[in-house]
Coordinates of C-alpha atoms and ligand atoms in Angstrom, one line a residue:
X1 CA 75.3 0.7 -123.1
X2 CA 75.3 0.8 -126.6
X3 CA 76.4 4.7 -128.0
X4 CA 73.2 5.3 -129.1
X5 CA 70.8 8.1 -127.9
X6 CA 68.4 6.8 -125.2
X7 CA 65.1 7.0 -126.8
X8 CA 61.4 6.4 -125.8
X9 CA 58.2 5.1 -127.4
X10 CA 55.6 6.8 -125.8
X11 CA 51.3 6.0 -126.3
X12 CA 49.9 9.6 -126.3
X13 CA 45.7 9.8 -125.3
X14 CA 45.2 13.3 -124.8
X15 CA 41.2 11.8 -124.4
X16 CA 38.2 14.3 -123.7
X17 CA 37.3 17.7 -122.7
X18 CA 40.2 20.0 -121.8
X19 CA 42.2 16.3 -122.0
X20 CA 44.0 17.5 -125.1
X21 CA 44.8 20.9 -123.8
X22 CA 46.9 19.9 -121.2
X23 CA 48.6 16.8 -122.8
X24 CA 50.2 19.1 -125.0
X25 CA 51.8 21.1 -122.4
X26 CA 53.0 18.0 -120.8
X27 CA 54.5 17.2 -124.4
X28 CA 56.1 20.1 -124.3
X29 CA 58.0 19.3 -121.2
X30 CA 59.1 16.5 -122.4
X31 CA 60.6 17.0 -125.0
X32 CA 62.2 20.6 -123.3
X33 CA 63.8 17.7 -120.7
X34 CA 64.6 15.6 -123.8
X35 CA 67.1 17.9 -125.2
X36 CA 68.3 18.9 -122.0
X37 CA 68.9 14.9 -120.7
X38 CA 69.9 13.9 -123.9
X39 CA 67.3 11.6 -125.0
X40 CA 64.5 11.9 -127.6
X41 CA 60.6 10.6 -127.3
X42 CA 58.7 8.8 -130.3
X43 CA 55.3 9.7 -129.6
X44 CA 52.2 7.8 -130.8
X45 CA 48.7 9.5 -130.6
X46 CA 46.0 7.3 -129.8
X47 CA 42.2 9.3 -130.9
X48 CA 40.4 7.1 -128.4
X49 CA 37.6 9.6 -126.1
X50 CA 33.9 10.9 -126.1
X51 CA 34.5 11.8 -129.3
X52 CA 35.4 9.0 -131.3
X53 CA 33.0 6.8 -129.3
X54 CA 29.8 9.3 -130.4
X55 CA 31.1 8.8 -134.0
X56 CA 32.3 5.6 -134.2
X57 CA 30.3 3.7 -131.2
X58 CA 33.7 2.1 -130.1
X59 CA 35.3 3.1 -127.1
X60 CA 39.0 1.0 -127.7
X61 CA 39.6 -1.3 -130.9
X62 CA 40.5 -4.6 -129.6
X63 CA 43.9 -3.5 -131.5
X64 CA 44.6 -0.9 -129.1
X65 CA 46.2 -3.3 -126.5
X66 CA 48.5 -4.6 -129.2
X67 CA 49.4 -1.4 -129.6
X68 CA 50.0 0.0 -126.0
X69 CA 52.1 -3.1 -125.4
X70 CA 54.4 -2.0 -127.9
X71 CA 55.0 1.6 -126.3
X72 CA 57.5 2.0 -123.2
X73 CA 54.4 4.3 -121.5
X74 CA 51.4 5.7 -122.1
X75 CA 50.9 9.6 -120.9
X76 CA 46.7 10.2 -120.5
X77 CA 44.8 13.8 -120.6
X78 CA 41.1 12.6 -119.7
X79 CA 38.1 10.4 -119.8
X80 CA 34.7 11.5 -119.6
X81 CA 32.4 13.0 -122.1
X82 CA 29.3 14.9 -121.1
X83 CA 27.2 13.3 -124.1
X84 CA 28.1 9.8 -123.1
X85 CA 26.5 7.7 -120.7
X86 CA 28.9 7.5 -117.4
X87 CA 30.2 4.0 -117.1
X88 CA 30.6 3.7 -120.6
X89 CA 33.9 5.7 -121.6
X90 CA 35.0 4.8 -118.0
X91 CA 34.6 1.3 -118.2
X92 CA 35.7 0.8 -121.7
X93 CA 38.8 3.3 -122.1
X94 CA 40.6 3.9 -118.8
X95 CA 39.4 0.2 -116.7
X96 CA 40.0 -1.5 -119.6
X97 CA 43.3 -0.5 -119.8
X98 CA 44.7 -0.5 -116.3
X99 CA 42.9 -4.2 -116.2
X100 CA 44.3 -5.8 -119.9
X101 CA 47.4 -4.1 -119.4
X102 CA 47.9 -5.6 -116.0
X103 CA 48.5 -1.8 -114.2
X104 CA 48.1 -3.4 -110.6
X105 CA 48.8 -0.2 -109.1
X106 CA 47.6 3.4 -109.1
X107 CA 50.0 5.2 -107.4
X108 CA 49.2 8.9 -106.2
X109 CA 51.4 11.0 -104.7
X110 CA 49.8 13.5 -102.1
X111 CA 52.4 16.5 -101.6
X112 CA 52.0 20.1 -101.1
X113 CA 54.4 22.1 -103.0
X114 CA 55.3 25.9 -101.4
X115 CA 53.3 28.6 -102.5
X116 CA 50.5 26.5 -102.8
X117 CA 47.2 26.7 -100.2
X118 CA 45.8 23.6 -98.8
X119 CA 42.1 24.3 -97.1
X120 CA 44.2 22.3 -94.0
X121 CA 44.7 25.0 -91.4
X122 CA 47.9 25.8 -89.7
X123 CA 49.7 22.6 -92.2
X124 CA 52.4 23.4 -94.3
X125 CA 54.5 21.2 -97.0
X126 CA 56.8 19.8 -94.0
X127 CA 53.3 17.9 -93.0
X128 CA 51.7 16.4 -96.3
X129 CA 54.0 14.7 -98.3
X130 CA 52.9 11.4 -98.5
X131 CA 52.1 8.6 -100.8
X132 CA 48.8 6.3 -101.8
X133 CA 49.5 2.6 -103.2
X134 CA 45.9 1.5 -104.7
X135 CA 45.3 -1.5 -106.1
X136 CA 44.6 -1.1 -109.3
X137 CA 43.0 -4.4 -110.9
X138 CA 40.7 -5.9 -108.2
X139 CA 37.9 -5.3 -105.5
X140 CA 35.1 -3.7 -106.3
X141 CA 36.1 -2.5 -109.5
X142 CA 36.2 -6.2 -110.8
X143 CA 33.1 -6.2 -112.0
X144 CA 31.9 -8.8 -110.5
X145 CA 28.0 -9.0 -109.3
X146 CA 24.9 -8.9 -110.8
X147 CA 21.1 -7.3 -111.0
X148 CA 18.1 -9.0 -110.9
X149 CA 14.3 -8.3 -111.0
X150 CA 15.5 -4.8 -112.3
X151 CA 12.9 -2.3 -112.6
X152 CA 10.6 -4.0 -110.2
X153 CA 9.7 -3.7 -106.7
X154 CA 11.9 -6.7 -105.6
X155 CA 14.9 -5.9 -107.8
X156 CA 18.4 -7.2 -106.4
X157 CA 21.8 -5.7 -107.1
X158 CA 25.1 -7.1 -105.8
X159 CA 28.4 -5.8 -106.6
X160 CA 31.3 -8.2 -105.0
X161 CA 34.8 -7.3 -104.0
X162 CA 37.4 -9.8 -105.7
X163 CA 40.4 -9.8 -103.7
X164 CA 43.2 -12.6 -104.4
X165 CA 45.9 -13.6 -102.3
X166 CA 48.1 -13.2 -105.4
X167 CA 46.5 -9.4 -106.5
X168 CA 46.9 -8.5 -102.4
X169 CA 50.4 -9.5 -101.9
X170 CA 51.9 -8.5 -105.0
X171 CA 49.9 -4.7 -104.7
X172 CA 51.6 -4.8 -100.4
X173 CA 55.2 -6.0 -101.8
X174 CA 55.7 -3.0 -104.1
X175 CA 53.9 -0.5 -101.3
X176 CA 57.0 -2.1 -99.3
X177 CA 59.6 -1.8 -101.8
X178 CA 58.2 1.2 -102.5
X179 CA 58.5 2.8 -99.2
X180 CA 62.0 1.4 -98.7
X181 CA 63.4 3.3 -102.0
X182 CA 61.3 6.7 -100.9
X183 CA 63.2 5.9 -97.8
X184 CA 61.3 9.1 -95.8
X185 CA 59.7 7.7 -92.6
X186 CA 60.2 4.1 -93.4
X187 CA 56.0 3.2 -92.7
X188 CA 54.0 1.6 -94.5
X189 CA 50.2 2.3 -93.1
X190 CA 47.8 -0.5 -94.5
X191 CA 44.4 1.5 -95.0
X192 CA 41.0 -1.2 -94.3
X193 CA 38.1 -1.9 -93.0
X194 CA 39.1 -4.9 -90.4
X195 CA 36.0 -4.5 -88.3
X196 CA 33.3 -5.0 -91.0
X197 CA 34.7 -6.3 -94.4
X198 CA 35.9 -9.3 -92.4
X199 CA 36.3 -11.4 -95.0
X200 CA 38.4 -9.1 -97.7
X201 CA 40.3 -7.4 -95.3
X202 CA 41.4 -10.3 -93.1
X203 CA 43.2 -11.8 -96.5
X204 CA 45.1 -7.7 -96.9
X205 CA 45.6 -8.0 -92.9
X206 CA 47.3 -11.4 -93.2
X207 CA 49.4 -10.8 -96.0
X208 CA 50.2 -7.4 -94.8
X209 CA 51.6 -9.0 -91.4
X210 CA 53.0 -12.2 -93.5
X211 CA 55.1 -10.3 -96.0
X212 CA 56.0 -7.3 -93.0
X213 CA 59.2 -9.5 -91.3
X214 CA 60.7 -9.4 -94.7
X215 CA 61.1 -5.4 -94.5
X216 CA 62.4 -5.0 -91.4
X217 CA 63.2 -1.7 -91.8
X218 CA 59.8 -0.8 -92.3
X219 CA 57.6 0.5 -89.8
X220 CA 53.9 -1.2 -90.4
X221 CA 50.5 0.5 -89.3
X222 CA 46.8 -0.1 -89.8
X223 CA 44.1 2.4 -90.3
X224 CA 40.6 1.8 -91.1
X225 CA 39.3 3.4 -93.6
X226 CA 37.2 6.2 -92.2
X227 CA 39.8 6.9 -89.5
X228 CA 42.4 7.2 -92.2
X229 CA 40.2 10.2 -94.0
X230 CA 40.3 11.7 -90.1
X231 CA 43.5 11.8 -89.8
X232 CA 44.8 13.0 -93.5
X233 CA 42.8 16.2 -92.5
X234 CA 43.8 16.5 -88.6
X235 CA 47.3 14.6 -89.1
X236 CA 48.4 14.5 -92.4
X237 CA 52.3 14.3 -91.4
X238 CA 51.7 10.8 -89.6
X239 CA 51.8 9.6 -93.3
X240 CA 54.0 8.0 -95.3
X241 CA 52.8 5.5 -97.6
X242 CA 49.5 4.0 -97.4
X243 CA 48.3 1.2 -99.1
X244 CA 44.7 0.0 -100.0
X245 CA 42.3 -1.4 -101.9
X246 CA 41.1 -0.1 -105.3
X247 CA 37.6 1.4 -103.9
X248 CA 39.2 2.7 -101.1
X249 CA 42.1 4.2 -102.7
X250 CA 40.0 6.3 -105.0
X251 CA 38.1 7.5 -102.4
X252 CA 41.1 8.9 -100.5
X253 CA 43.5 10.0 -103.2
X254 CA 40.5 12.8 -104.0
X255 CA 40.8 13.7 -100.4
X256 CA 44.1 13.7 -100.8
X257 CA 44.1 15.7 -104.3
X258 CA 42.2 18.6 -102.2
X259 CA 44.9 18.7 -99.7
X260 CA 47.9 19.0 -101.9
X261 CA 45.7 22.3 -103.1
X262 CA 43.3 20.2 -105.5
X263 CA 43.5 18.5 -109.2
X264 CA 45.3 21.1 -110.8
X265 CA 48.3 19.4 -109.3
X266 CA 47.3 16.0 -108.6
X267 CA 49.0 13.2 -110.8
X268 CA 48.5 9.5 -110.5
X269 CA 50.3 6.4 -112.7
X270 CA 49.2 3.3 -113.5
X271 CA 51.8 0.7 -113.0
X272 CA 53.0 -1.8 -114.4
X273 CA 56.6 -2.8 -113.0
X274 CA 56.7 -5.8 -115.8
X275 CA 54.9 -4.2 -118.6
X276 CA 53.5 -0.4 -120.0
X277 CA 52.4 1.7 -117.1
X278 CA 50.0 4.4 -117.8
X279 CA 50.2 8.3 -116.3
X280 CA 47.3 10.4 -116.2
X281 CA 46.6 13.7 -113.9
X282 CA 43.7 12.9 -111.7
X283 CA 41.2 15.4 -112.4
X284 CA 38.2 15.0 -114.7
X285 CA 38.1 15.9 -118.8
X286 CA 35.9 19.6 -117.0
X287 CA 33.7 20.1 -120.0
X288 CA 33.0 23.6 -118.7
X289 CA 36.8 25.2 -119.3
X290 CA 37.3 23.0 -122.9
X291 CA 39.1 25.2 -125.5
X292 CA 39.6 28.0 -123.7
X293 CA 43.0 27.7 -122.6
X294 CA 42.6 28.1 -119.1
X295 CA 42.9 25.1 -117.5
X296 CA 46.1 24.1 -114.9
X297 CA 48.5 22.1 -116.7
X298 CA 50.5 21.2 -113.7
X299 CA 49.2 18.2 -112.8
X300 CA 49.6 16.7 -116.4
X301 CA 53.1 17.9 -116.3
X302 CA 53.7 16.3 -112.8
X303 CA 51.9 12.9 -114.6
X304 CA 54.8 13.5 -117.1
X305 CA 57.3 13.7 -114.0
X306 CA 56.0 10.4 -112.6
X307 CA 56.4 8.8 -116.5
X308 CA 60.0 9.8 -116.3
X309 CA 60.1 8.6 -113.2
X310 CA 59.5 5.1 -113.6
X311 CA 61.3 5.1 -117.3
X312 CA 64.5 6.0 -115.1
X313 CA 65.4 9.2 -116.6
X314 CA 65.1 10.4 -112.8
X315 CA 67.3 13.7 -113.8
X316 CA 65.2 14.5 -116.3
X317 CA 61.7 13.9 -113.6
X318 CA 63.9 15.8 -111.0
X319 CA 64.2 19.1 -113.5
X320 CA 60.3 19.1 -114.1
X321 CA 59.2 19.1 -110.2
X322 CA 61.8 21.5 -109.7
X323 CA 60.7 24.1 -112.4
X324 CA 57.2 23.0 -111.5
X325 CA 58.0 23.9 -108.1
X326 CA 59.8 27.2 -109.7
X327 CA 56.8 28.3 -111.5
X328 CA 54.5 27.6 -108.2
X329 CA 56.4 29.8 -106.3
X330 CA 57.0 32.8 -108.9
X331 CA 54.2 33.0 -110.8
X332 CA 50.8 31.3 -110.3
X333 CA 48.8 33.0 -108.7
X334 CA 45.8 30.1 -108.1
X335 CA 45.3 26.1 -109.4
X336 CA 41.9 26.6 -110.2
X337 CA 41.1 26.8 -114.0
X338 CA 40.8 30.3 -115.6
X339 CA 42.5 31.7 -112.1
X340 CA 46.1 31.1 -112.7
X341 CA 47.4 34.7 -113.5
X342 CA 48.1 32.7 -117.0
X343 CA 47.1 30.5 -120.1
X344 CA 47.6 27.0 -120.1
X345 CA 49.7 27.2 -123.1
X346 CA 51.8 30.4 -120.4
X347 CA 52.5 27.8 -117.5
X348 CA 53.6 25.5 -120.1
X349 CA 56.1 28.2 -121.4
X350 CA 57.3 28.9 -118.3
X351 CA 57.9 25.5 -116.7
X352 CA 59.9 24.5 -119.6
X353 CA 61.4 27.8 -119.2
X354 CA 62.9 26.6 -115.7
X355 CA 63.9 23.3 -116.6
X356 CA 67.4 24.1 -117.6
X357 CA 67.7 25.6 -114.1
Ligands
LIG401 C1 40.2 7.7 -110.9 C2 38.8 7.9 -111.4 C3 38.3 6.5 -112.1 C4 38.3 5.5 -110.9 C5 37.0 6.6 -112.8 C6 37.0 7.7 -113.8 C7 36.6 5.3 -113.3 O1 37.9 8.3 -110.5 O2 41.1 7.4 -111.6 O3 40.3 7.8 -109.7 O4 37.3 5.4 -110.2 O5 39.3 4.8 -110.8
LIG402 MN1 38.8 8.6 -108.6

C-alpha cells in the first residue's frame, strides 16, 4: 500500500422531498468515521430530482453515467416528486441507474436493532435478522411488453418478465457467496413462484440446484412467494438469506422494512461487485415532512454503513451500526417522522457523537 491516505470519490444525490435532509446527516457520518478511520471522502453532488426535472424537463443527462462511473459509490436520499407523473422520475433516475450501471443486486438487510418495536408479537432481534438478495436488472422491471388498442374497449397490455440464465445465476452466485461470508445460519432460501410462473421460475430453480453442490456448506431452501410473506410474519428467525427476483424482492423487502420497525431504518444498496454500486434508504422522498427537520435519518445513515461496507472500510461501517445501535437504545424515542424525541439534524449529532465509542 502506498503511504498515502485512503481516500474515496463518492456521487452524492440527495434527490427529492426530505431526500436532501437526510443525505446530509448521512454526510455527516461519514466524514465523523473519516477522521476517526483515517481516510477522507471527495464528494460529488449530483442535482438530479423532481426538481430539476420540472425545470429542466430532463430527468438524467446522458453525461450522468460518465460521471457515476468515475465515483467509487454513489450514496442516494430519494426519488419521487409529488408534481411529477409516477413512472417518470422512477424510471428515468433510480432504474436507469441500477440498469446502465449494471447494479444486479439490491440487497436489503431486514434486522431489528434493540429498543426498537416491530408490530411482530412476542419476536425480538434474536429472531429477525436476515438478509434479501433481489435481482436488480431483470424480470418485470425490464420493461419489456407492450399496449395496444389503448383507450378502447378491447385494449391489450402485456408486461413480460425477462429472466436470463446469465442475470439468474450471477444474482444466486453472490446470494451464495454472500451467505457464506455472513456466515450466520449458512441458508440460502430461494424465494418463487414454482407452481405457476413455470417458465421463469423453473430457469431460478435449475440454476439454484445447479450452482448449490458448489457451496456445500450452504444449506438450500425454497419458498414460494406468498408462503415466504407467511412466514417472515409467523417465522421470521427461519431466515437467513433469501434470494429472488426483482418484482418479488421489492414486494418483500417493504414487508420486511415494517418488521425491522419500518423505513426510518431500512437501507438497501445497489450493487455492483465489478463497478459503482449505489446506497439509498428504502423509504419514499414523504413530501408531507420536507423541510421541517423531522424526518429519521437512520436509515440513510445505515445506507452510509452498507457504502462503507462494500468500500471495505468495514471498521469504519462497524462504528456507525454501533452508535446507530447506541443512539436507538438511549435516545429515540420512536422511527416515525416528527416522533423521534429529536430533529433530524439531533440524531445526526448524536450518532456521530457515538462513533468514537
Ligand atoms: C424500491 C422502490 C423502487 C422499486 C421504485 C421507486 C421504482 O420501490 O427501491 O424498492 O420498485 O424498485
Ligand atoms: Mn420498493
Amino acid at each position: 500500500m502506498s503511504a498515502g491516505k485512503r481516500s474515496y470519490d463518492i456521487g452524492v444525490m440527495p434527490g427529492d422531498g426530505t431526500g436532501p435532509e437526510v443525505v446530509r446527516e448521512a454526510v455527516k457520518a461519514l466524514d465523523a468515521v473519516a477522521a476517526l478511520e483515517g481516510f477522507s471522502v471527495n464528494y460529488t453532488h449530483y442535482d438530479f430530482g423532481g426538481a430539476r426535472y420540472l425545470k429542466t424537463g430532463e430527468t438524467l443527462p446522458d453525461s450522468a453515467m460518465d460521471e457515476f462511473r468515475k465515483q467509487q459509490a454513489i450514496l442516494l436520499g430519494a426519488i419521487g416528486h409529488p408534481e411529477v407523473k409516477p413512472g417518470i422520475l422512477e424510471k428515468g433516475i433510480l432504474l436507469r441507474t441500477r440498469f446502465e450501471l449494471d447494479q444486479y443486486i439490491n440487497l436489503r438487510p431486514v434486522k431489528l436493532y434493540p429498543s426498537v418495536d416491530t408490530p411482530l408479537k412476542d419476536k425480538g432481534p434474536e429472531h429477525i435478522d436476515f438478509v434479501v438478495v433481489r435481482e436488480n436488472t431483470e424480470g418485470l422491471y425490464a420493461g419489456a411488453g407492450g399496449t395496444l388498442k389503448k383507450g378502447t374497449p378491447d385494449e391489450i397490455a402485456v408486461q413480460e418478465s425477462i429472466n436470463t440464465r446469465k442475470g439468474v445465476e450471477r444474482c444466486l452466485r453472490f446470494a451464495f457467496n454472500y451467505t457464506l461470508k455472513r456466515a450466520r445460519d449458512n441458508k440460502l432460501t430461494l424465494c418463487g413462484k414454482t407452481n405457476v410462473l413455470t417458465y421463469a421460475f423453473d430457469l431460478w430453480e435449475r440454476a439454484f440446484h445447479e450452482i448449490a453442490p458448489e457451496y456445500p456448506a450452504v444449506k438450500t431452501d425454497y419458498a414460494h412467494v406468498d408462503a415466504i410473506c407467511m412466514w417472515m410474519v409467523k417465522n421470521p428467525e427461519w431466515f437467513d438469506v433469501i434470494v429472488t427476483d426483482n418484482m418479488f424482492g421489492d414486494i418483500i423487502t417493504d414487508l420486511g422494512a415494517m418488521i425491522q420497525g419500518g423505513m426510518g431504518i431500512a437501507a438497501g444498496g445497489n450493487i455492483n461487485p465489478e463497478g459503482t454500486s449505489m446506497f439509498e434508504p428504502i423509504g419514499g422522498s414523504a413530501p408531507k415532512y420536507t423541510g421541517q427537520n423531522v424526518i429519521n435519518p437512520l436509515a440513510a445513515i445505515c445506507a452510509a454503513q452498507m457504502m462503507l461496507d462494500q468500500l471495505g472500510e468495514t471498521a469504519a461501517a462497524a462504528r456507525i451500526e454501533k452508535a446507530v445501535i447506541t443512539c436507538l437504545s438511549k435516545d429515540i424515542k420512536s422511527l416515525q417522522a416528527g416522533r423521534m424525541g429529536y430533529s433530524t439534524t439531533q440524531v445526526g449529532d448524536l450518532v456521530a457523537g457515538y462513533l468514537d465509542a
